[in-house]
XYZ file of C-alpha atoms in Angstrom:
474
model
C 13.973 6.292 22.828
C 13.152 8.450 19.807
C 16.178 9.356 17.696
C 16.672 13.117 18.007
C 18.853 13.553 14.948
C 19.136 12.041 11.488
C 21.845 9.471 10.715
C 25.036 11.306 9.725
C 24.924 10.183 6.098
C 21.415 11.650 5.879
C 22.163 15.039 7.420
C 21.907 16.761 4.007
C 20.167 14.221 1.743
C 18.977 14.766 -1.795
C 15.896 12.723 -2.808
C 15.322 11.882 -6.470
C 11.574 11.574 -7.020
C 10.857 13.312 -3.733
C 7.157 13.709 -4.545
C 6.481 9.966 -4.416
C 4.511 8.510 -1.519
C 7.402 6.577 -0.015
C 10.120 9.141 -0.697
C 8.205 12.181 0.521
C 7.421 10.440 3.812
C 11.084 9.842 4.569
C 11.914 13.407 3.554
C 9.303 14.715 6.007
C 10.649 12.636 8.890
C 14.237 13.677 8.202
C 13.238 17.332 7.974
C 11.495 17.055 11.337
C 14.631 15.473 12.785
C 16.634 18.487 11.723
C 18.164 17.332 8.441
C 18.607 19.827 5.631
C 16.598 18.015 2.965
C 16.456 18.694 -0.760
C 15.223 16.787 -3.759
C 13.747 16.803 -7.223
C 10.567 15.615 -8.856
C 9.134 15.538 -12.348
C 6.286 17.952 -11.686
C 4.708 20.341 -9.226
C 2.292 18.802 -6.716
C 0.556 19.320 -3.386
C 3.212 17.038 -1.890
C 5.968 19.347 -3.111
C 4.177 22.287 -1.492
C 3.842 20.411 1.813
C 7.549 19.576 1.737
C 8.504 23.195 1.089
C 6.385 24.185 4.091
C 8.741 22.006 6.163
C 11.788 23.800 4.781
C 12.631 21.204 2.131
C 14.107 22.441 -1.151
C 12.192 20.890 -4.059
C 13.466 21.262 -7.626
C 11.325 20.500 -10.672
C 12.858 18.244 -13.298
C 16.059 16.245 -13.026
C 19.384 17.991 -13.500
C 22.867 17.455 -12.086
C 22.900 21.113 -11.036
C 20.141 20.388 -8.496
C 22.547 18.420 -6.305
C 23.841 20.812 -3.646
C 27.633 21.094 -3.209
C 27.406 19.940 0.424
C 24.947 17.054 -0.080
C 25.852 14.019 2.032
C 23.899 11.362 0.086
C 21.423 10.799 -2.695
C 18.319 8.772 -1.857
C 16.630 6.778 -4.624
C 13.804 4.298 -5.080
C 13.832 1.284 -7.386
C 12.032 3.396 -9.991
C 15.082 5.655 -10.477
C 17.346 4.526 -13.281
C 21.129 4.641 -13.210
C 21.260 7.105 -16.097
C 19.414 9.760 -14.092
C 21.652 12.867 -14.253
C 21.499 13.404 -10.493
C 22.563 9.815 -9.839
C 25.404 10.247 -12.320
C 26.497 13.449 -10.552
C 26.434 11.745 -7.149
C 28.509 8.876 -8.489
C 31.058 11.232 -10.010
C 31.436 12.952 -6.624
C 31.710 9.672 -4.752
C 28.559 10.365 -2.738
C 26.614 7.439 -1.275
C 23.546 6.490 -3.327
C 21.156 5.190 -0.674
C 18.077 3.130 -1.476
C 14.845 4.331 0.111
C 14.591 1.132 2.159
C 18.053 1.634 3.667
C 17.077 5.168 4.667
C 13.875 3.910 6.295
C 15.774 1.160 8.117
C 18.149 3.784 9.510
C 15.237 5.910 10.725
C 13.732 2.918 12.570
C 16.973 2.081 14.333
C 16.698 2.387 18.115
C 12.903 2.282 18.108
C 10.358 -0.571 18.218
C 9.624 -1.225 14.530
C 6.358 -2.777 13.380
C 6.512 -3.602 9.668
C 3.433 -4.487 7.585
C 3.933 -6.648 4.495
C 1.779 -8.598 2.052
C 0.671 -8.555 -1.563
C -2.435 -6.526 -0.688
C -3.592 -4.334 2.169
C -0.270 -2.952 3.418
C -1.174 0.712 3.228
C -4.565 0.264 4.881
C -3.243 -1.871 7.742
C -0.257 0.408 8.365
C -2.637 3.372 8.413
C -5.011 1.651 10.824
C -2.137 1.069 13.234
C -0.783 4.608 12.901
C -4.179 6.227 13.514
C -5.278 3.954 16.356
C -1.968 4.077 18.236
C -1.918 7.860 17.883
C -5.480 8.113 19.216
C -4.304 6.193 22.294
C -1.688 8.874 22.963
C 1.281 6.661 22.036
C 2.440 9.107 19.309
C 4.092 6.549 16.992
C 6.325 7.476 14.115
C 5.089 6.085 10.830
C 5.841 5.854 7.126
C 2.952 4.866 4.861
C 2.663 4.362 1.103
C -0.398 6.601 0.929
C -1.983 9.643 2.557
C -4.270 9.247 5.538
C -7.758 10.467 4.727
C -7.996 12.660 7.810
C -4.574 14.171 8.587
C -3.535 13.975 4.932
C -0.058 12.805 5.838
C 1.934 9.765 4.813
C 4.557 10.117 7.549
C 5.073 11.405 11.062
C 7.988 11.818 13.435
C 6.489 10.872 16.780
C 7.754 11.140 20.327
C 6.816 7.542 21.157
C 8.917 4.404 20.922
C 6.914 2.637 18.181
C 7.661 3.058 14.466
C 5.008 1.663 12.098
C 6.187 1.133 8.534
C 4.815 -0.257 5.310
C 7.197 -2.975 4.083
C 7.300 -3.360 0.301
C 8.057 -6.773 -1.173
C 7.886 -5.639 -4.813
C 11.656 -5.056 -5.108
C 12.713 -7.119 -2.051
C 13.453 -3.897 -0.179
C 11.665 -5.235 2.925
C 14.714 -7.409 3.504
C 16.428 -4.313 4.917
C 14.175 -3.987 7.979
C 14.550 -5.662 11.366
C 11.075 -5.391 12.940
C 10.076 -6.401 16.439
C 6.681 -7.332 14.990
C 6.147 -8.189 11.338
C 2.718 -8.545 9.735
C 2.133 -10.646 6.616
C -1.399 -10.163 5.332
C -1.211 -12.436 2.299
C 1.331 -13.975 -0.081
C 0.526 -14.091 -3.806
C 2.446 -13.933 -7.057
C 2.756 -10.338 -8.261
C 5.502 -7.979 -9.443
C 6.305 -10.280 -12.348
C 9.278 -8.189 -13.469
C 11.057 -9.130 -10.213
C 9.637 -12.546 -9.289
C 9.550 -15.449 -11.750
C 7.653 -17.926 -9.595
C 5.689 -18.445 -6.411
C 8.732 -20.170 -4.945
C 10.738 -16.958 -5.316
C 7.945 -15.092 -3.525
C 8.012 -17.552 -0.618
C 11.796 -17.342 -0.352
C 11.601 -13.551 -0.260
C 8.987 -13.529 2.498
C 10.987 -16.120 4.448
C 13.950 -13.757 4.440
C 11.671 -10.986 5.703
C 10.408 -13.232 8.507
C 14.012 -14.070 9.331
C 14.732 -10.383 9.896
C 12.394 -10.258 12.910
C 14.423 -9.448 16.008
C 15.075 -11.970 18.769
C 11.906 -12.535 20.774
C 9.782 -10.869 18.118
C 6.515 -11.929 16.524
C 5.269 -12.782 13.042
C 1.566 -11.903 12.723
C 0.112 -13.740 9.745
C -3.230 -14.618 8.172
C -4.727 -18.022 8.974
C -7.119 -17.768 6.003
C -5.048 -17.052 2.910
C -3.315 -20.041 1.298
C -0.007 -18.322 0.606
C 0.206 -16.944 4.136
C -0.561 -20.376 5.588
C 2.243 -21.913 3.536
C 4.658 -19.207 4.678
C 3.664 -19.785 8.317
C 4.306 -23.515 7.850
C 7.756 -22.817 6.415
C 8.685 -20.404 9.197
C 7.568 -22.863 11.875
C 9.334 -25.773 10.169
C 12.785 -24.300 10.393
C 14.854 -21.290 11.258
C 14.668 -18.479 8.747
C 17.221 -15.738 8.498
C 20.005 -14.054 6.587
C 23.759 -13.916 6.801
C 23.740 -10.787 8.947
C 20.907 -11.793 11.310
C 21.622 -15.480 11.692
C 18.829 -18.039 11.998
C 15.781 -16.883 13.919
C 12.433 -18.478 14.688
C 9.933 -15.799 15.701
C 6.727 -16.447 17.583
C 4.046 -17.024 14.950
C 0.628 -15.592 15.817
C -2.207 -16.168 13.356
C -5.460 -14.264 12.894
C -8.571 -14.867 10.819
C -11.759 -16.835 10.436
C -10.114 -20.265 10.219
C -10.495 -22.757 13.064
C -7.399 -22.669 15.215
C -6.455 -19.040 14.496
C -4.786 -17.488 17.530
C -6.994 -14.419 17.125
C -10.244 -15.864 15.829
C -12.766 -13.776 13.903
C -16.193 -14.804 15.161
C -18.338 -12.449 13.101
C -18.117 -9.712 10.476
C -21.340 -7.762 10.035
C -21.411 -5.303 7.135
C -23.582 -2.252 7.759
C -23.715 -0.267 4.535
C -20.213 1.108 3.956
C -18.988 0.161 7.461
C -18.461 -3.117 9.327
C -18.610 -4.459 12.871
C -16.160 -7.185 13.845
C -16.187 -9.612 16.768
C -13.012 -11.509 17.653
C -11.709 -13.776 20.375
C -8.251 -12.804 21.570
C -6.558 -14.580 24.475
C -9.916 -15.851 25.740
C -11.552 -12.419 25.591
C -14.330 -11.494 23.169
C -14.009 -8.025 21.614
C -16.379 -6.222 19.255
C -15.333 -3.075 17.410
C -16.280 -0.994 14.400
C -14.446 -0.572 11.109
C -15.448 2.525 9.159
C -14.600 1.119 5.716
C -16.612 -1.607 3.953
C -15.727 -5.180 3.108
C -14.410 -8.333 4.725
C -10.844 -7.667 3.619
C -10.747 -4.327 5.423
C -12.283 -5.923 8.513
C -9.557 -8.582 8.430
C -6.910 -5.871 8.001
C -8.230 -4.328 11.224
C -7.906 -7.686 12.984
C -4.321 -7.940 11.747
C -3.669 -4.482 13.208
C -5.241 -5.514 16.515
C -3.111 -8.674 16.660
C 0.079 -6.762 15.835
C -0.546 -4.076 18.423
C -1.252 -6.708 21.068
C 2.040 -8.412 20.161
C 3.795 -5.128 20.992
C 2.075 -5.081 24.377
C -0.604 -2.520 23.560
C -3.796 -3.273 25.581
C -6.073 -5.101 23.143
C -9.401 -3.777 24.416
C -8.199 -0.164 24.208
C -6.718 -0.772 20.761
C -9.980 -2.305 19.510
C -11.831 0.861 20.490
C -9.108 3.016 18.938
C -9.367 1.172 15.614
C -12.826 2.689 15.301
C -11.194 6.121 14.899
C -9.705 5.113 11.552
C -11.625 6.785 8.722
C -9.662 5.591 5.733
C -6.689 6.330 3.551
C -6.761 8.133 0.257
C -7.448 5.894 -2.738
C -8.642 2.957 -0.595
C -12.397 3.079 -1.283
C -12.278 6.824 -0.673
C -15.508 8.698 -1.315
C -14.674 11.525 -3.722
C -18.137 13.054 -3.799
C -21.703 12.752 -5.000
C -23.556 14.318 -7.904
C -27.072 13.624 -9.209
C -27.393 10.939 -6.510
C -24.361 9.063 -7.895
C -21.475 8.423 -5.498
C -17.927 8.407 -6.936
C -15.430 6.299 -4.987
C -11.686 5.902 -5.632
C -10.032 2.479 -5.407
C -6.296 1.735 -5.636
C -7.016 -1.912 -6.551
C -4.842 -3.057 -9.453
C -4.349 -6.799 -8.819
C -7.290 -9.166 -9.506
C -7.565 -10.173 -5.847
C -7.798 -6.528 -4.779
C -10.257 -5.720 -7.561
C -12.506 -8.594 -6.538
C -12.353 -7.655 -2.864
C -13.212 -3.992 -3.472
C -16.030 -4.812 -5.866
C -17.542 -7.292 -3.415
C -17.216 -4.728 -0.611
C -18.918 -2.007 -2.623
C -21.602 -4.396 -3.816
C -22.518 -4.977 -0.175
C -23.109 -1.265 0.348
C -24.698 -0.411 -2.993
C -28.257 -1.363 -2.046
C -30.453 -1.223 -5.133
C -27.916 0.802 -7.095
C -25.538 -0.513 -9.727
C -21.742 -0.719 -9.390
C -19.883 0.845 -12.339
C -16.092 0.808 -12.768
C -13.634 2.995 -14.632
C -10.531 0.777 -14.648
C -6.972 1.644 -15.624
C -4.596 -1.353 -15.800
C -1.234 -0.800 -14.101
C 1.988 -2.105 -15.685
C 2.451 -4.076 -18.886
C 4.026 -7.015 -17.056
C 1.102 -7.343 -14.639
C -1.413 -7.131 -17.480
C 0.492 -9.750 -19.462
C 0.363 -12.204 -16.565
C -3.000 -11.343 -15.012
C -5.076 -9.664 -17.723
C -7.508 -12.586 -17.908
C -8.094 -12.497 -14.149
C -8.553 -8.708 -14.251
C -11.260 -9.129 -16.879
C -12.970 -11.789 -14.794
C -12.915 -9.453 -11.781
C -14.601 -6.708 -13.798
C -17.469 -9.119 -14.443
C -18.490 -8.434 -10.818
C -19.466 -4.895 -11.850
C -22.674 -3.989 -13.632
C -20.670 -2.130 -16.247
C -17.073 -1.056 -16.763
C -14.968 1.282 -18.862
C -11.325 0.287 -19.455
C -8.479 2.712 -20.208
C -5.127 1.900 -21.833
C -2.383 0.511 -19.597
C -0.618 2.929 -17.244
C 3.077 2.086 -17.812
C 4.618 3.604 -14.661
C 8.270 2.517 -14.756
C 7.924 -0.034 -17.584
C 8.460 0.015 -21.328
C 5.690 -1.409 -23.538
C 5.569 -5.159 -24.230
C 4.560 -6.076 -27.795
C 1.039 -7.432 -27.951
C 0.170 -6.466 -24.374
C -2.737 -4.005 -24.268
C -5.994 -3.516 -22.403
C -7.600 -5.793 -24.979
C -6.360 -8.752 -22.909
C -8.646 -7.518 -20.138
C -11.668 -6.515 -22.169
C -11.662 -9.783 -24.134
C -11.569 -11.792 -20.892
C -14.328 -9.645 -19.421
C -16.577 -10.325 -22.385
C -15.939 -14.068 -22.107
C -17.146 -13.724 -18.499
C -20.315 -12.002 -19.794
C -19.264 -8.594 -18.494
C -20.528 -5.328 -19.925
C -17.223 -3.652 -20.764
C -16.343 -0.635 -22.921
C -12.733 0.081 -24.001
C -11.750 3.728 -24.485
C -8.622 5.431 -25.782
C -8.379 8.591 -23.663
C -9.278 9.872 -20.187
C -11.794 12.322 -21.666
C -13.581 9.478 -23.461
C -13.559 7.496 -20.213
C -15.166 10.313 -18.212
C -17.869 10.835 -20.829
C -18.581 7.112 -21.066
C -18.873 6.401 -17.334
C -20.900 9.573 -16.651
C -23.229 8.634 -19.488
C -23.765 5.162 -17.997
C -24.507 6.338 -14.436
C -27.978 6.921 -13.113
C -29.299 7.968 -9.684
C -28.450 5.473 -6.947
C -25.374 4.047 -8.698
C -21.854 3.798 -7.274
C -18.964 4.625 -9.624
C -15.443 3.375 -8.848
C -12.316 4.827 -10.392
C -9.964 1.853 -10.042
C -6.225 1.385 -10.566
C -2.812 2.422 -9.259
C -2.103 5.039 -11.942
C -3.456 8.516 -12.610
C -7.058 7.309 -12.966
C -7.495 8.787 -9.473
C -7.496 12.239 -11.092
C -10.687 11.464 -13.022
C -13.034 11.322 -10.024
C -13.594 15.097 -9.855
C -14.072 15.203 -13.640
C -16.743 12.495 -13.429
C -18.528 14.460 -10.703
C -18.364 17.600 -12.833
C -19.752 15.736 -15.851
C -22.578 14.322 -13.753
C -23.403 17.705 -12.266
C -23.322 19.439 -15.634
């Protein structure tokens, strides 16, 4: 069933921002399907090198001259602005400008798509499915918003019939997919530049649920309030869109709540790993999860439920989930120096921050938990800065960097002070700094043998882990 060739419009695609996690994955899959892929990115990176190894042409910087004369389309993400010179050149030539989500939807066509959505946990759950299904010999294709810790890849063109994809709600791009099985891990208000209210979030997720193909399944948390409300809405009436028509998928819940279709009976944390026991279709299954924390254990149960909905034998899949060793930036151990472990966390929303800090606390033993936090986006900090500060109160000490802007322009009056002030109100020990070098010196100076240090945030704070280790070792 695997598509042997790229869609015709993507035979010679040009990706703008090809080094990004989502874009590079699609470029890899297309290259492996035989497309002649090119693209541009702002800077050199290991991702650019990996793409070149696949025969992809990667230009540095953005220039109209980078667009090949025979390009068939330009692929963009929501982060690419209309005034980008390569977009302008494509428009002047009359070339299709294809959103990343449309390209991914085209790559999934003809396969059995499994799409993972939710405010938190998408990358981890998608990765768990990709790794476990591959270990069973099913060779799925996959596209993930992060690099697997082992293989170091965010995408794969498999020979099997299953395609596992991370489905991003931030810009409503997950409305483009038509999965056989859709997973919704949680539903919370985030991405404030695109969603004005919780009602808009629910409406967006309802459209996603309505894209599930006839006879398909919605796998959804029975524990999280927003997910429960979405499940109620989907059950109450047909969801759908103009092109799919009304659909009512089978709803299959998982979690610790009474009445969950796949009921979690026990989660036992053992240092930085967990053991989970569930009841699925009258059968009790126990399996290991090699990352710490209840939220990661529940992500594994979501993966188990989704795979079972596709017809994968549940007992075999439970065993296979134990082969998952993590994804980069999701509580990834970066190293140890002077008996201090440095761990990288992608958490940037208060719920994620709280979950990761609670997970690490469970494995810290007698050591302290210290955090180097970099807020992500002005809009998120404006709306959730107080909650971020309250989350940092779970740490024994924290250092806070200025806001990482990503795609946003500054908002007057919105700075990291919103977070540090809230943290102090919550009796947290928090230290604001102005530069990465100050942050490294501060956190290394705080650490003592037995402590765990987390670099936390969705920006370039991930690059500071090795510097902290060097400062500790020196």
